[in-house]
Amino acid sequence: MPNEYNPKSIEAAVQKVWDNNKSFEVTEDPDKEKFYCLSMFPYPSGKLHMGHVRNYTIGDVVSRFQRMQGKNVLQPMGWDAFGLPAENAAIKNKVPPAAWTDHNIADMRGQLKKMGLAYDWSRELATCKPDYYRWEQWFFLRLLEKGVVYRKKATVNWDPIDQTVLANEQVVDGRGWRSGALVEQREIDQWFLKITDYADELLQDVKKLEDWPEQVRTMQANWIGRSEGVELSFGIENSDERLSVFTTRPDTLMGVTYVAVAPQHPLALQAAANNEELTTFIESCKNTKVAEADMAKMEKKGMATGMMAIHPMTGDKVPIWVANFVLMSYGSGAVMAVPAHDDRDWEFATQYGIEIKQVIDAVDGESVSVTEGAYTKKGVLINSGEFNGLSSKLAFDAIAEDLTNQGKGHKTVNYRLRDWGVSRQRYWGCPIPIIYCDDCGAVPVPEKDLPIELPTEIEFDETGGSPIKKMPEFYQTTCPSCAKPATRETDTFDTFFESSWYYARYTGADNDQSMLDKRADYWLPVDQYIGGIEHAVLHLLYARFFHKLMRDEGLVSSDEPFSKLLTQGMVLANTYYRENDNGGQDWIAPDQVDVQHDAKGKAISATLRADGQPVLSDGMSKMSKSKNNGVDPQILIDRYGADTLRLFSMFAAPPEQSMEWSDSGVEGANRFLRRLWRQVQEHIASGDEVVLDTKNLSNQQADLRRKLYLTLQKVTDDMGRRFTFNTAIAANMELLNDVSKFDDKSEQGRALRQEIFTTVILMLSPIAPHICETLWKSLGKTSLLIDESWPQVDASALVQENIELIVQVNGKLRGKITVAIDAKDEEIKQQAQDADNVKRFIKENLADKSVRKVIVVKGRLVNIVVA
RNA sequence: GCCGGAGUGGUGGAAUUGGUAGACACGCGGGAUUCAAAAUCCCGUUUUGGCAACAAAGUGUGGGUUCAAGUCCCACCUCCGGCACCA
């Protein structure tokens, strides 16, 4: 055994042992409690980044800890392999996405293996392979048959120069990123999944997800956005048509002074037909990208159509406006506007000089003015005819009932959630298995013809448009029902489709006969899911929805896919730049920068190492290519070893918080491992192992042994319940600091050290498994550490005769006392008041006052209240 | 704009159920070891005053509840994540 800590050789050796033993390959074992631990699979961008390292280390620590608890642990890994970056790389480097992706997967797999992650690699999957995506084609057709799938028009970002559809991120400042053309909104036919049919269940079941972070549950619930209200319709002057709107405030119905419709609304288009100004306005509304955030931030604009709506109650005429902030895709694409009682309506009405009519008054007689702003609270109805004097709550029902009786409306439930558009006009995705026939319409591809394979030998042209849309050999086919020439669908699925069910496929990734099999029922639901907080809404909602779809098809038996969720924070790093001539920033990698500190160590300036000239700091931001502040894990693994990287990732911050990268922090983590290594080696060199006589310990030995088991107790809780690996590591550091101060050379002392090191190595093994496996052997163990159980607390070591209490006077710390563990409150109170410094504060400083009461908090403190 | 978070020493963070604010680590300062350096080890390190004992102040800002508030309540400021075609 060499005495130097050499991570490179021990990590390779330990990984080989795990490999040879197939330590992480698992099968269904009905006699053991299963634990399915899943980290969100990566997009194979080419290189592992720190976000991955952090995510996968968390998952690995949880998996290894659960394994030590005796569970049958499944931890798989795979690749979310379809997506835009492969297309971008293809355009840039003329490499086909399939080849580029395969290459990246091979590289990243190699990096992951060097991290020593306890994956069952036999279950590896890549979503871009036909043996994976064929099943989602199959499932899509099942859903189509069942009526969950339908086709309708939806808006996309259209690049008029490149003649392609752009993703939101490909639109920069309203222009196509490649062509620079102003993007236009365009309506095209797309496939949708009726997620709204499951809205209620998705919302109800959020409540059952008790082991999800509260913030994620709230975000999911808000995203679904259930609201109870009334759907009602306005008549249209000189027309038989009616205009339908939804409102959550029918009590304000009498305050409606206009109606607003989306620019794409049929009424708007009808009105524009002989109105040039309106046509221009509607056209101008198309020059925004479809992102809701952009819509919300833009200036609120509108134009009257000249058409009038007829109020369903009063029969009054109110103008119909076109407004750029009304979304066609939400509800009916029209809203009734009550400027007196809605902020946005108020602003719009004020801007365009539309009447503001107050119909709600405050309940408590507070004076209400709607000239300075909208009054949005509920209250009592005024100016509302027969409904005057009713509370908002009663008016809600009364008005709804009245509308129902007149056949002009009814109570209903509305969701903010919209159906899931799954069509993408992109190449690198799963082909949608549909054939279009002039006679038969959209015809499903027969099951025997699945999978529809995506051609991989392709070339992109400079427009970036999907190559298969220009490949007759792909899209020319015959109709499955009438055999006439027909056209294949060239759109592909949203990549959220793949990531919505991969967790289930891991349970039977080798099955080429069916999507899932009964192994899914053994492993599902996932016991612990770990991934970035950025997925809190979309991915998790789609996966939950997909799970319910699979359940309703009899493929899985649970209602929810992920029992417990941990959302990890981002990895941040220092960011530096220089202004360039164009006024933009040239981002400089942190490892090219020297930082100057003041006497206290605070960073005061930074210079570029190459020229010694100053650079500007942009503080901490998310590691990203665009800011050039990424740190390559590979370099760190080569320099310090995977254990150091794992340890630092877990130590720098608790998993849910963002984590700041620090080079010196990594060195600190490495220093700790070297210290641990040396301490153990010195202990081994100090003599042979002897048995600890726990009945005859010196006070010092008993104290240290108590510290050991207090640490174990804390670490068990930190790892198993709290997931605060940073404090688990800190507790071990504290314990080892105490051990290094413990200079007891006796046999008992040595025996105690043996017990401590054995336990510490078990405790740290989920985090730094290679060094621990190696030291385990050094301590003379013949078993493999990976097959060991989590240590048990020796309760007898925790017993204490005396404890220290702090003494406060009026809530301020004034002294400490030592009392017997079973001391009575009266004794404690007396002793506290007799303590030196405490006495001074009671008597000297507060001479004319007296002790009002004494509060004793068991095992913690005494507070003497003087007044 | 809407929804969801976060803010504690020079820095990352700890304080788990309202009960010792600053564990652990980084950095910095001092010392030991060394021909010298690296590495390692020891001591100190919230601020202010004091040789010290100790005292005062202190957890983004302003209020409040409580014997006791980083923790609970109200209002605000700043930063971050998501907003349906980035994944």
Coordinates of N, CA, C and O in Angstrom, one line a residue, chain A residues 394-485:
Chain A
L394 N -72.8 36.8 -3.6 CA -74.2 36.5 -3.9 C -74.5 36.9 -5.4 O -75.2 36.2 -6.1
A395 N -73.9 38.0 -5.8 CA -74.1 38.5 -7.1 C -73.6 37.5 -8.2 O -74.2 37.3 -9.2
F396 N -72.5 36.9 -7.8 CA -71.9 35.9 -8.7 C -73.0 34.9 -9.1 O -73.2 34.6 -10.3
D397 N -73.6 34.3 -8.0 CA -74.6 33.3 -8.3 C -75.9 33.8 -8.9 O -76.4 33.2 -9.8
A398 N -76.3 35.0 -8.5 CA -77.5 35.6 -9.0 C -77.4 35.9 -10.5 O -78.3 35.6 -11.3
I399 N -76.3 36.5 -10.9 CA -76.1 36.9 -12.3 C -75.9 35.6 -13.1 O -76.4 35.5 -14.2
A400 N -75.1 34.6 -12.6 CA -75.0 33.4 -13.3 C -76.3 32.7 -13.6 O -76.6 32.2 -14.7
E401 N -77.2 32.7 -12.5 CA -78.5 32.1 -12.7 C -79.3 32.8 -13.7 O -80.0 32.2 -14.5
D402 N -79.3 34.1 -13.6 CA -80.0 34.9 -14.6 C -79.6 34.6 -16.0 O -80.4 34.5 -16.9
L403 N -78.3 34.6 -16.2 CA -77.8 34.3 -17.6 C -78.2 32.9 -18.0 O -78.5 32.7 -19.2
T404 N -78.1 32.0 -17.1 CA -78.5 30.6 -17.5 C -79.9 30.6 -17.9 O -80.3 30.0 -19.0
N405 N -80.8 31.2 -17.2 CA -82.2 31.3 -17.5 C -82.5 31.9 -18.9 O -83.4 31.4 -19.6
Q406 N -81.7 32.9 -19.2 CA -81.9 33.5 -20.5 C -81.1 32.8 -21.6 O -81.2 33.2 -22.8
G407 N -80.4 31.7 -21.2 CA -79.7 31.0 -22.2 C -78.5 31.7 -22.8 O -78.0 31.5 -23.9
K408 N -78.0 32.7 -22.0 CA -76.9 33.5 -22.5 C -75.6 33.2 -21.8 O -74.5 33.8 -22.0
G409 N -75.6 32.2 -20.9 CA -74.4 31.9 -20.2 C -74.6 30.8 -19.1 O -75.7 30.4 -18.9
H410 N -73.5 30.4 -18.5 CA -73.6 29.4 -17.5 C -72.3 29.4 -16.7 O -71.3 29.8 -17.2
K411 N -72.4 28.8 -15.5 CA -71.2 28.7 -14.6 C -70.3 27.6 -15.3 O -70.8 26.6 -15.8
T412 N -69.0 27.9 -15.2 CA -68.1 26.9 -15.8 C -66.8 27.0 -15.1 O -66.5 27.9 -14.4
V413 N -65.9 26.0 -15.3 CA -64.6 26.0 -14.8 C -63.6 26.2 -16.0 O -63.8 25.6 -17.0
N414 N -62.7 27.1 -15.8 CA -61.7 27.4 -16.8 C -60.3 27.1 -16.3 O -60.1 27.2 -15.1
Y415 N -59.5 26.6 -17.2 CA -58.1 26.4 -16.9 C -57.2 27.3 -17.7 O -57.4 27.6 -18.8
R416 N -56.1 27.7 -17.0 CA -55.1 28.4 -17.7 C -54.3 27.5 -18.6 O -53.8 27.9 -19.7
L417 N -54.2 26.3 -18.2 CA -53.5 25.2 -18.9 C -54.1 25.1 -20.3 O -55.3 25.1 -20.5
R418 N -53.2 25.0 -21.3 CA -53.6 24.9 -22.7 C -53.2 23.5 -23.2 O -52.3 22.9 -22.7
D419 N -53.9 23.0 -24.2 CA -53.6 21.7 -24.7 C -52.1 21.7 -25.3 O -51.6 22.7 -25.6
W420 N -51.5 20.5 -25.2 CA -50.1 20.4 -25.5 C -49.9 20.2 -27.0 O -50.3 19.2 -27.6
G421 N -49.3 21.2 -27.7 CA -49.0 21.1 -29.1 C -47.7 20.3 -29.2 O -46.7 20.7 -28.7
V422 N -47.8 19.2 -29.9 CA -46.6 18.3 -29.9 C -45.9 18.3 -31.3 O -44.9 17.7 -31.5
S423 N -46.4 19.1 -32.3 CA -45.8 19.1 -33.6 C -44.6 20.1 -33.6 O -44.8 21.2 -33.1
R424 N -43.5 19.7 -34.2 CA -42.4 20.6 -34.4 C -42.0 20.5 -35.9 O -41.9 19.4 -36.4
Q425 N -41.7 21.6 -36.5 CA -41.3 21.6 -37.9 C -39.8 21.4 -38.0 O -39.2 22.1 -38.7
R426 N -39.3 20.4 -37.3 CA -37.9 20.2 -37.2 C -37.5 18.8 -37.7 O -38.3 17.9 -37.7
Y427 N -36.2 18.7 -38.0 CA -35.7 17.5 -38.5 C -35.4 16.5 -37.3 O -35.9 15.4 -37.2
W428 N -34.6 17.0 -36.4 CA -34.0 16.1 -35.4 C -35.0 15.8 -34.2 O -34.8 16.3 -33.1
G429 N -35.9 14.9 -34.6 CA -36.9 14.5 -33.6 C -37.6 13.2 -34.1 O -37.3 12.7 -35.2
C430 N -38.5 12.8 -33.3 CA -39.2 11.5 -33.7 C -40.3 11.8 -34.7 O -41.2 12.6 -34.5
P431 N -40.3 11.2 -35.9 CA -41.3 11.4 -36.9 C -42.7 11.1 -36.4 O -42.9 10.1 -35.7
I432 N -43.7 12.0 -36.7 CA -45.0 11.7 -36.3 C -45.7 10.7 -37.3 O -45.6 11.0 -38.5
P433 N -46.2 9.6 -36.9 CA -46.5 8.5 -37.8 C -47.9 8.7 -38.4 O -48.9 8.0 -38.1
I434 N -48.0 9.7 -39.3 CA -49.3 10.0 -40.0 C -49.0 10.1 -41.5 O -47.9 10.5 -41.9
I435 N -50.0 9.7 -42.3 CA -49.9 9.9 -43.7 C -51.1 10.7 -44.2 O -52.2 10.5 -43.7
Y436 N -50.9 11.7 -45.0 CA -51.9 12.6 -45.5 C -52.3 12.1 -46.9 O -51.5 12.0 -47.8
C437 N -53.6 11.8 -47.0 CA -54.2 11.4 -48.3 C -55.2 12.4 -48.7 O -56.0 12.8 -47.9
D438 N -55.2 12.7 -50.0 CA -56.2 13.7 -50.5 C -57.6 13.2 -50.3 O -58.5 14.0 -50.0
D439 N -57.8 11.9 -50.3 CA -59.2 11.4 -50.2 C -59.5 11.0 -48.7 O -60.6 11.3 -48.3
C440 N -58.5 10.4 -48.0 CA -58.8 9.9 -46.7 C -58.5 10.8 -45.6 O -58.7 10.5 -44.4
G441 N -57.7 11.9 -45.9 CA -57.3 12.8 -44.8 C -56.1 12.3 -44.1 O -55.3 11.6 -44.7
A442 N -56.0 12.6 -42.8 CA -54.9 12.2 -42.0 C -55.1 10.7 -41.5 O -56.1 10.4 -40.8
V443 N -54.2 9.8 -42.0 CA -54.4 8.4 -41.8 C -53.2 7.9 -40.9 O -52.1 8.2 -41.2
P444 N -53.5 7.2 -39.8 CA -52.4 6.7 -39.0 C -51.6 5.6 -39.8 O -52.2 4.9 -40.6
V445 N -50.3 5.6 -39.5 CA -49.5 4.6 -40.1 C -49.8 3.2 -39.4 O -50.0 3.2 -38.2
P446 N -50.1 2.2 -40.2 CA -50.4 0.9 -39.6 C -49.3 0.4 -38.7 O -48.1 0.6 -39.0
E447 N -49.7 -0.3 -37.6 CA -48.7 -0.7 -36.6 C -47.6 -1.5 -37.2 O -46.4 -1.4 -36.8
K448 N -47.9 -2.3 -38.2 CA -46.9 -3.2 -38.8 C -45.8 -2.4 -39.5 O -44.7 -2.9 -39.7
D449 N -46.1 -1.1 -39.9 CA -45.1 -0.3 -40.6 C -44.2 0.5 -39.6 O -43.4 1.3 -40.0
L450 N -44.5 0.4 -38.3 CA -43.7 1.1 -37.4 C -42.4 0.4 -37.1 O -42.3 -0.8 -37.2
P451 N -41.3 1.1 -36.8 CA -41.3 2.5 -36.6 C -41.1 3.2 -38.0 O -40.5 2.6 -38.9
I452 N -41.5 4.5 -38.0 CA -41.2 5.3 -39.1 C -39.8 5.9 -38.7 O -39.7 6.7 -37.8
E453 N -38.8 5.4 -39.4 CA -37.4 5.8 -39.0 C -37.0 7.2 -39.7 O -37.3 7.4 -40.8
L454 N -36.4 8.0 -38.9 CA -35.9 9.2 -39.3 C -34.6 9.0 -40.2 O -33.7 8.3 -39.7
P455 N -34.6 9.4 -41.4 CA -33.4 9.2 -42.2 C -32.2 9.9 -41.5 O -32.4 11.1 -41.1
T456 N -31.1 9.3 -41.4 CA -29.9 9.9 -40.7 C -28.8 10.4 -41.6 O -28.0 11.2 -41.3
E457 N -28.9 9.9 -42.9 CA -27.9 10.4 -43.9 C -28.5 11.6 -44.6 O -29.1 11.5 -45.6
I458 N -28.3 12.8 -44.0 CA -28.9 14.0 -44.6 C -27.9 15.1 -44.5 O -26.9 15.0 -43.9
E459 N -28.3 16.2 -45.2 CA -27.5 17.4 -45.2 C -28.4 18.6 -45.0 O -29.5 18.7 -45.5
F460 N -27.9 19.5 -44.2 CA -28.7 20.8 -44.0 C -28.3 21.8 -45.0 O -27.1 21.9 -45.4
D461 N -29.2 22.6 -45.5 CA -28.8 23.7 -46.3 C -28.7 25.0 -45.3 O -29.0 24.9 -44.2
E462 N -28.3 26.1 -45.9 CA -28.0 27.3 -45.0 C -29.3 27.9 -44.4 O -29.2 28.6 -43.4
T463 N -30.5 27.5 -44.9 CA -31.7 28.1 -44.2 C -32.0 27.5 -42.9 O -32.7 28.0 -42.0
G464 N -31.4 26.3 -42.7 CA -31.7 25.6 -41.4 C -33.0 24.9 -41.4 O -33.5 24.3 -40.4
G465 N -33.7 24.8 -42.5 CA -35.0 24.1 -42.6 C -34.8 22.6 -42.5 O -33.7 22.1 -42.8
S466 N -35.9 21.9 -42.1 CA -35.8 20.5 -41.9 C -35.5 19.8 -43.3 O -36.2 19.9 -44.2
P467 N -34.4 19.0 -43.3 CA -34.1 18.3 -44.6 C -35.2 17.3 -45.1 O -35.3 17.1 -46.3
I468 N -35.9 16.7 -44.1 CA -36.8 15.7 -44.6 C -38.0 16.3 -45.3 O -38.8 15.7 -46.0
K469 N -38.2 17.6 -45.1 CA -39.3 18.3 -45.8 C -38.9 18.5 -47.2 O -39.8 18.8 -48.1
K470 N -37.7 18.2 -47.6 CA -37.2 18.4 -49.0 C -36.8 17.0 -49.5 O -36.0 17.0 -50.4
M471 N -37.2 16.0 -48.9 CA -36.8 14.6 -49.3 C -38.0 13.8 -49.8 O -38.6 13.1 -48.9
P472 N -38.3 13.8 -51.1 CA -39.4 13.0 -51.6 C -39.3 11.6 -51.2 O -40.3 10.9 -50.9
E473 N -38.0 11.0 -51.2 CA -37.9 9.6 -50.8 C -38.4 9.3 -49.4 O -38.7 8.2 -49.1
F474 N -38.4 10.4 -48.6 CA -39.0 10.2 -47.2 C -40.5 10.4 -47.2 O -41.2 9.5 -46.8
Y475 N -40.9 11.5 -47.8 CA -42.3 11.8 -47.6 C -43.3 11.2 -48.6 O -44.5 11.1 -48.4
Q476 N -42.8 10.8 -49.8 CA -43.7 10.2 -50.8 C -44.0 8.8 -50.4 O -43.1 8.0 -50.2
T477 N -45.3 8.5 -50.3 CA -45.7 7.2 -49.9 C -47.1 6.9 -50.5 O -47.6 7.7 -51.3
T478 N -47.7 5.8 -50.0 CA -49.1 5.6 -50.4 C -50.0 5.5 -49.3 O -49.6 5.2 -48.1
C479 N -51.3 5.8 -49.5 CA -52.2 5.8 -48.4 C -52.5 4.4 -47.9 O -52.8 3.5 -48.7
P480 N -52.4 4.2 -46.6 CA -52.6 2.9 -46.0 C -54.0 2.4 -46.2 O -54.3 1.2 -46.2
S481 N -55.0 3.3 -46.4 CA -56.4 2.8 -46.5 C -56.9 2.7 -47.9 O -57.6 1.8 -48.3
C482 N -56.4 3.7 -48.8 CA -56.9 3.5 -50.2 C -55.8 3.3 -51.2 O -56.1 3.1 -52.4
A483 N -54.5 3.2 -50.8 CA -53.4 2.9 -51.6 C -53.0 3.9 -52.7 O -52.2 3.6 -53.5
K484 N -53.7 5.0 -52.7 CA -53.3 6.1 -53.7 C -52.0 6.8 -53.2 O -51.7 6.7 -52.0
P485 N -51.3 7.5 -54.0 CA -50.2 8.3 -53.6 C -50.6 9.2 -52.5 O -51.6 9.9 -52.5

